[in-house]
């Protein structure tokens, strides 16, 4: 990083992601979007193609464009509709076409400005544009800041399931501007919190206990929120550094996601009924109840997980989804199509307790079915 | 490679491609398509999704499916229309959807059976399917055997230009079955020969001289053809091993391609008027004439290149394209959109003589324009 950019980061928390020649930094702090021009320039870009959605554009695009232009960069923007439906190959085609029309070249930058949908879509577009252009992730939702903007997973959905089409494409920099969360709708902030809690549940019981004590300060903003974001990013960066392409450990990050994705698929990604973080919250509560039902985890840990998620206002049961969901067999069918199926066997992240998650390959489909039936009864 | 598979390769020429944990082998010989089942099984696949086009399906699909099934593999096929128009994001969506419907998983294989279009499309589909599934390239055209199936470049075209959307995705194995070339239309074989000659022109004057002497035997088939294919694959593998992602040397493989792509774009990829190899032939002849015009190469080397290409029946001038092409300024516009433009400067592969090619960055657009005008006069 150039000296000028390093000076800029004095007040931001810096979380390094160690991936050899694909290493990068996550910066977490206030006012980072206003620095996007200087940051992009420090990366050696001449042109920057911003990808964002209509909602985020209204809230943040003008100051980002101003920052880019003030830094002497040739800036353009592609704006997509807000919502999960933008994670499609059709929308990818639109975005790539816009970036090509703006003549973004190999040494330039794609700037993903938005939540998880924009990050996944723009990151994927950057990865396939001219067979790979660098991407600067500027996540504006809590979920994107603590999860999707870090680690290089990008992609879109298929009618066969979520994220089935995509690429591993590490960003060159992540700018997590804490100011952006101030304007986030509460439901969206809460959904992102599910991913924060996830890091405690995976392997950090002390972090989960701290969240149980201090979750109100995390929701209110201020230093405890920034700390929680930084702790989450550090946890994710450590897992990604160990296993970039998800051949092993990285699967732990999918705690709650196998059940959660099945529920999202079942409501056809209708965000009015279920957003991703809510699916993860239900999925994590289910993963702990399933672990307890299999005799792996104490019943009280499952109860404790459900209680904390419910306390912050997150759903913890598939029955809480407005309009209800399909039967157990249909939900199991969604899981079979999930890409975390290998050789026809089901892979789940299960737990021996809070902070004691593990990858369980070869989970018996019959037991999953029986558990799902009990959940829906 | 398993022992059984190694035994199978006794009669095939083996060209290794050294890329660390992405290393693989190119096998060149007769009867390799009949071995595709055993080869896929040796790679540990359980399911194989074949991607091919209508023409190749009629000629080769039944024996490939039979080989896969006989090896105990779960085989399915996605058949696309023949021709360059299948290199589109729309067609990619169809192929990926077909592979997902066949439940191809991360440890399975995509088998690209066909020429350059199928290889580029299927390789790209494999790279984005579940964020990366392995690909076995079974090239059935000379062009695909000596060029596009080797080196991991995959992709589709955009309205802004050729191959502007894609990925680097190395195959896990290349099976170049010499038998497949016996049924190839002569025009297509000849077009592929342009890429064979290219390797001599880049940095192997002895190989080019041998082609000048023995080209009739290469066209007729037999050992001289297999030798030429293996020599081409070795040349390409050496360049790819040095520079997998085209940051430097690999650009040499684009000899003839900057002019060639501009011509292809100008006829809107209408294969009836110009196929890729013909564009490359014209482009190589132009690159040598341009090098001579700039005082870099002797006039006689430019004449010699044009003479050999013309002798085998390849076009060597843009004026040879049926229906003609646009004016010089329009052709230059096509080049500017080519992805080999960096920082707005034009990159060309020029030559100091036969076998003495080099990467020339920062070529003056005015000189290109003047040269194009002289070519079209």
PDB file of N, CA and C in Angstrom, chain A residues 280-332:
ATOM      1  N   UNK A 280     -30.241 -18.007   8.047  1.00  0.00           N
ATOM      2  CA  UNK A 280     -29.079 -18.510   8.786  1.00  0.00           C
ATOM      3  C   UNK A 280     -29.416 -18.653  10.269  1.00  0.00           C
ATOM      4  N   UNK A 281     -30.159 -17.678  10.811  1.00  0.00           N
ATOM      5  CA  UNK A 281     -30.548 -17.749  12.231  1.00  0.00           C
ATOM      6  C   UNK A 281     -31.382 -19.000  12.486  1.00  0.00           C
ATOM      7  N   UNK A 282     -32.402 -19.206  11.652  1.00  0.00           N
ATOM      8  CA  UNK A 282     -33.224 -20.422  11.796  1.00  0.00           C
ATOM      9  C   UNK A 282     -32.345 -21.648  11.611  1.00  0.00           C
ATOM     10  N   UNK A 283     -31.475 -21.601  10.603  1.00  0.00           N
ATOM     11  CA  UNK A 283     -30.614 -22.741  10.294  1.00  0.00           C
ATOM     12  C   UNK A 283     -29.657 -23.076  11.447  1.00  0.00           C
ATOM     13  N   UNK A 284     -29.121 -22.044  12.098  1.00  0.00           N
ATOM     14  CA  UNK A 284     -28.203 -22.306  13.224  1.00  0.00           C
ATOM     15  C   UNK A 284     -28.966 -22.906  14.399  1.00  0.00           C
ATOM     16  N   UNK A 285     -30.138 -22.343  14.677  1.00  0.00           N
ATOM     17  CA  UNK A 285     -30.957 -22.898  15.773  1.00  0.00           C
ATOM     18  C   UNK A 285     -31.285 -24.356  15.454  1.00  0.00           C
ATOM     19  N   UNK A 286     -31.614 -24.639  14.195  1.00  0.00           N
ATOM     20  CA  UNK A 286     -31.933 -26.012  13.789  1.00  0.00           C
ATOM     21  C   UNK A 286     -30.699 -26.915  13.891  1.00  0.00           C
ATOM     22  N   UNK A 287     -29.542 -26.406  13.466  1.00  0.00           N
ATOM     23  CA  UNK A 287     -28.313 -27.223  13.511  1.00  0.00           C
ATOM     24  C   UNK A 287     -28.009 -27.642  14.948  1.00  0.00           C
ATOM     25  N   UNK A 288     -28.251 -26.723  15.894  1.00  0.00           N
ATOM     26  CA  UNK A 288     -28.016 -27.084  17.303  1.00  0.00           C
ATOM     27  C   UNK A 288     -29.095 -28.048  17.805  1.00  0.00           C
ATOM     28  N   UNK A 289     -30.342 -27.837  17.409  1.00  0.00           N
ATOM     29  CA  UNK A 289     -31.391 -28.792  17.839  1.00  0.00           C
ATOM     30  C   UNK A 289     -31.144 -30.167  17.210  1.00  0.00           C
ATOM     31  N   UNK A 290     -30.689 -30.171  15.938  1.00  0.00           N
ATOM     32  CA  UNK A 290     -30.404 -31.443  15.259  1.00  0.00           C
ATOM     33  C   UNK A 290     -29.228 -32.134  15.970  1.00  0.00           C
ATOM     34  N   UNK A 291     -28.218 -31.353  16.320  1.00  0.00           N
ATOM     35  CA  UNK A 291     -27.069 -31.917  17.040  1.00  0.00           C
ATOM     36  C   UNK A 291     -27.509 -32.516  18.379  1.00  0.00           C
ATOM     37  N   UNK A 292     -28.417 -31.820  19.055  1.00  0.00           N
ATOM     38  CA  UNK A 292     -28.927 -32.336  20.336  1.00  0.00           C
ATOM     39  C   UNK A 292     -29.733 -33.609  20.104  1.00  0.00           C
ATOM     40  N   UNK A 293     -30.567 -33.587  19.045  1.00  0.00           N
ATOM     41  CA  UNK A 293     -31.402 -34.759  18.746  1.00  0.00           C
ATOM     42  C   UNK A 293     -30.544 -35.987  18.415  1.00  0.00           C
ATOM     43  N   UNK A 294     -29.361 -35.721  17.813  1.00  0.00           N
ATOM     44  CA  UNK A 294     -28.461 -36.832  17.481  1.00  0.00           C
ATOM     45  C   UNK A 294     -27.606 -37.240  18.679  1.00  0.00           C
ATOM     46  N   UNK A 295     -27.819 -36.541  19.807  1.00  0.00           N
ATOM     47  CA  UNK A 295     -27.061 -36.884  21.009  1.00  0.00           C
ATOM     48  C   UNK A 295     -25.647 -36.340  21.005  1.00  0.00           C
ATOM     49  N   UNK A 296     -25.384 -35.362  20.103  1.00  0.00           N
ATOM     50  CA  UNK A 296     -24.027 -34.821  19.993  1.00  0.00           C
ATOM     51  C   UNK A 296     -23.815 -33.650  20.940  1.00  0.00           C
ATOM     52  N   UNK A 297     -24.824 -32.785  21.075  1.00  0.00           N
ATOM     53  CA  UNK A 297     -24.701 -31.571  21.878  1.00  0.00           C
ATOM     54  C   UNK A 297     -25.705 -31.613  23.033  1.00  0.00           C
ATOM     55  N   UNK A 298     -25.378 -30.952  24.146  1.00  0.00           N
ATOM     56  CA  UNK A 298     -26.349 -30.875  25.246  1.00  0.00           C
ATOM     57  C   UNK A 298     -27.599 -30.107  24.802  1.00  0.00           C
ATOM     58  N   UNK A 299     -28.761 -30.572  25.268  1.00  0.00           N
ATOM     59  CA  UNK A 299     -30.016 -29.869  24.981  1.00  0.00           C
ATOM     60  C   UNK A 299     -29.931 -28.404  25.403  1.00  0.00           C
ATOM     61  N   UNK A 300     -29.229 -28.148  26.528  1.00  0.00           N
ATOM     62  CA  UNK A 300     -29.222 -26.767  27.038  1.00  0.00           C
ATOM     63  C   UNK A 300     -28.440 -25.821  26.129  1.00  0.00           C
ATOM     64  N   UNK A 301     -27.435 -26.341  25.407  1.00  0.00           N
ATOM     65  CA  UNK A 301     -26.720 -25.471  24.461  1.00  0.00           C
ATOM     66  C   UNK A 301     -27.640 -25.102  23.292  1.00  0.00           C
ATOM     67  N   UNK A 302     -28.417 -26.074  22.829  1.00  0.00           N
ATOM     68  CA  UNK A 302     -29.376 -25.783  21.759  1.00  0.00           C
ATOM     69  C   UNK A 302     -30.374 -24.734  22.228  1.00  0.00           C
ATOM     70  N   UNK A 303     -30.830 -24.877  23.465  1.00  0.00           N
ATOM     71  CA  UNK A 303     -31.789 -23.919  24.011  1.00  0.00           C
ATOM     72  C   UNK A 303     -31.157 -22.533  24.143  1.00  0.00           C
ATOM     73  N   UNK A 304     -29.893 -22.502  24.565  1.00  0.00           N
ATOM     74  CA  UNK A 304     -29.194 -21.227  24.758  1.00  0.00           C
ATOM     75  C   UNK A 304     -29.026 -20.492  23.423  1.00  0.00           C
ATOM     76  N   UNK A 305     -28.683 -21.225  22.381  1.00  0.00           N
ATOM     77  CA  UNK A 305     -28.525 -20.620  21.048  1.00  0.00           C
ATOM     78  C   UNK A 305     -29.854 -20.026  20.589  1.00  0.00           C
ATOM     79  N   UNK A 306     -30.904 -20.840  20.695  1.00  0.00           N
ATOM     80  CA  UNK A 306     -32.221 -20.357  20.282  1.00  0.00           C
ATOM     81  C   UNK A 306     -32.649 -19.139  21.076  1.00  0.00           C
ATOM     82  N   UNK A 307     -32.355 -19.159  22.375  1.00  0.00           N
ATOM     83  CA  UNK A 307     -32.786 -18.052  23.247  1.00  0.00           C
ATOM     84  C   UNK A 307     -32.101 -16.747  22.856  1.00  0.00           C
ATOM     85  N   UNK A 308     -30.781 -16.800  22.590  1.00  0.00           N
ATOM     86  CA  UNK A 308     -30.096 -15.542  22.254  1.00  0.00           C
ATOM     87  C   UNK A 308     -30.587 -14.983  20.916  1.00  0.00           C
ATOM     88  N   UNK A 309     -30.729 -15.852  19.940  1.00  0.00           N
ATOM     89  CA  UNK A 309     -31.202 -15.380  18.634  1.00  0.00           C
ATOM     90  C   UNK A 309     -32.601 -14.783  18.757  1.00  0.00           C
ATOM     91  N   UNK A 310     -33.455 -15.433  19.552  1.00  0.00           N
ATOM     92  CA  UNK A 310     -34.812 -14.913  19.745  1.00  0.00           C
ATOM     93  C   UNK A 310     -34.781 -13.580  20.493  1.00  0.00           C
ATOM     94  N   UNK A 311     -33.868 -13.453  21.464  1.00  0.00           N
ATOM     95  CA  UNK A 311     -33.767 -12.208  22.247  1.00  0.00           C
ATOM     96  C   UNK A 311     -33.490 -10.998  21.355  1.00  0.00           C
ATOM     97  N   UNK A 312     -32.633 -11.179  20.362  1.00  0.00           N
ATOM     98  CA  UNK A 312     -32.321 -10.034  19.489  1.00  0.00           C
ATOM     99  C   UNK A 312     -33.406  -9.834  18.426  1.00  0.00           C
ATOM    100  N   UNK A 313     -34.395 -10.751  18.398  1.00  0.00           N
ATOM    101  CA  UNK A 313     -35.512 -10.570  17.468  1.00  0.00           C
ATOM    102  C   UNK A 313     -35.422 -11.385  16.197  1.00  0.00           C
ATOM    103  N   UNK A 314     -34.506 -12.364  16.178  1.00  0.00           N
ATOM    104  CA  UNK A 314     -34.375 -13.209  14.978  1.00  0.00           C
ATOM    105  C   UNK A 314     -35.299 -14.425  15.076  1.00  0.00           C
ATOM    106  N   UNK A 315     -35.777 -14.919  13.929  1.00  0.00           N
ATOM    107  CA  UNK A 315     -36.586 -16.133  13.938  1.00  0.00           C
ATOM    108  C   UNK A 315     -35.675 -17.339  14.204  1.00  0.00           C
ATOM    109  N   UNK A 316     -36.244 -18.394  14.819  1.00  0.00           N
ATOM    110  CA  UNK A 316     -35.432 -19.572  15.143  1.00  0.00           C
ATOM    111  C   UNK A 316     -36.100 -20.877  14.719  1.00  0.00           C
ATOM    112  N   UNK A 317     -37.260 -20.770  14.056  1.00  0.00           N
ATOM    113  CA  UNK A 317     -37.965 -21.982  13.619  1.00  0.00           C
ATOM    114  C   UNK A 317     -38.515 -21.787  12.211  1.00  0.00           C
ATOM    115  N   UNK A 318     -38.525 -22.833  11.405  1.00  0.00           N
ATOM    116  CA  UNK A 318     -39.108 -22.697  10.057  1.00  0.00           C
ATOM    117  C   UNK A 318     -40.574 -22.308  10.124  1.00  0.00           C
ATOM    118  N   UNK A 319     -41.229 -22.629  11.244  1.00  0.00           N
ATOM    119  CA  UNK A 319     -42.652 -22.282  11.363  1.00  0.00           C
ATOM    120  C   UNK A 319     -42.869 -20.783  11.530  1.00  0.00           C
ATOM    121  N   UNK A 320     -41.775 -20.058  11.823  1.00  0.00           N
ATOM    122  CA  UNK A 320     -41.897 -18.605  11.974  1.00  0.00           C
ATOM    123  C   UNK A 320     -41.936 -17.884  10.631  1.00  0.00           C
ATOM    124  N   UNK A 321     -41.675 -18.600   9.539  1.00  0.00           N
ATOM    125  CA  UNK A 321     -41.643 -17.944   8.226  1.00  0.00           C
ATOM    126  C   UNK A 321     -43.065 -17.651   7.752  1.00  0.00           C
ATOM    127  N   UNK A 322     -43.368 -16.391   7.444  1.00  0.00           N
ATOM    128  CA  UNK A 322     -44.734 -16.034   7.018  1.00  0.00           C
ATOM    129  C   UNK A 322     -45.154 -16.869   5.807  1.00  0.00           C
ATOM    130  N   UNK A 323     -46.339 -17.457   5.901  1.00  0.00           N
ATOM    131  CA  UNK A 323     -46.834 -18.275   4.800  1.00  0.00           C
ATOM    132  C   UNK A 323     -46.430 -19.737   4.907  1.00  0.00           C
ATOM    133  N   UNK A 324     -45.533 -20.044   5.844  1.00  0.00           N
ATOM    134  CA  UNK A 324     -45.130 -21.443   6.050  1.00  0.00           C
ATOM    135  C   UNK A 324     -44.201 -21.958   4.959  1.00  0.00           C
ATOM    136  N   UNK A 325     -43.728 -23.170   5.147  1.00  0.00           N
ATOM    137  CA  UNK A 325     -42.826 -23.779   4.164  1.00  0.00           C
ATOM    138  C   UNK A 325     -43.356 -25.147   3.732  1.00  0.00           C
ATOM    139  N   UNK A 326     -42.672 -25.757   2.752  1.00  0.00           N
ATOM    140  CA  UNK A 326     -43.081 -27.061   2.229  1.00  0.00           C
ATOM    141  C   UNK A 326     -42.844 -28.163   3.251  1.00  0.00           C
ATOM    142  N   UNK A 327     -43.193 -29.385   2.867  1.00  0.00           N
ATOM    143  CA  UNK A 327     -43.010 -30.507   3.796  1.00  0.00           C
ATOM    144  C   UNK A 327     -41.545 -30.935   3.867  1.00  0.00           C
ATOM    145  N   UNK A 328     -41.261 -31.840   4.781  1.00  0.00           N
ATOM    146  CA  UNK A 328     -39.890 -32.246   5.065  1.00  0.00           C
ATOM    147  C   UNK A 328     -39.190 -32.825   3.835  1.00  0.00           C
ATOM    148  N   UNK A 329     -39.900 -33.635   3.068  1.00  0.00           N
ATOM    149  CA  UNK A 329     -39.287 -34.278   1.899  1.00  0.00           C
ATOM    150  C   UNK A 329     -38.842 -33.228   0.872  1.00  0.00           C
ATOM    151  N   UNK A 330     -39.680 -32.185   0.693  1.00  0.00           N
ATOM    152  CA  UNK A 330     -39.333 -31.125  -0.262  1.00  0.00           C
ATOM    153  C   UNK A 330     -38.098 -30.357   0.215  1.00  0.00           C
ATOM    154  N   UNK A 331     -38.059 -30.057   1.518  1.00  0.00           N
ATOM    155  CA  UNK A 331     -36.894 -29.353   2.053  1.00  0.00           C
ATOM    156  C   UNK A 331     -35.626 -30.201   1.878  1.00  0.00           C
ATOM    157  N   UNK A 332     -35.742 -31.489   2.108  1.00  0.00           N
ATOM    158  CA  UNK A 332     -34.590 -32.383   1.919  1.00  0.00           C
ATOM    159  C   UNK A 332     -34.124 -32.366   0.456  1.00  0.00           C
TER     160      UNK A 332
END
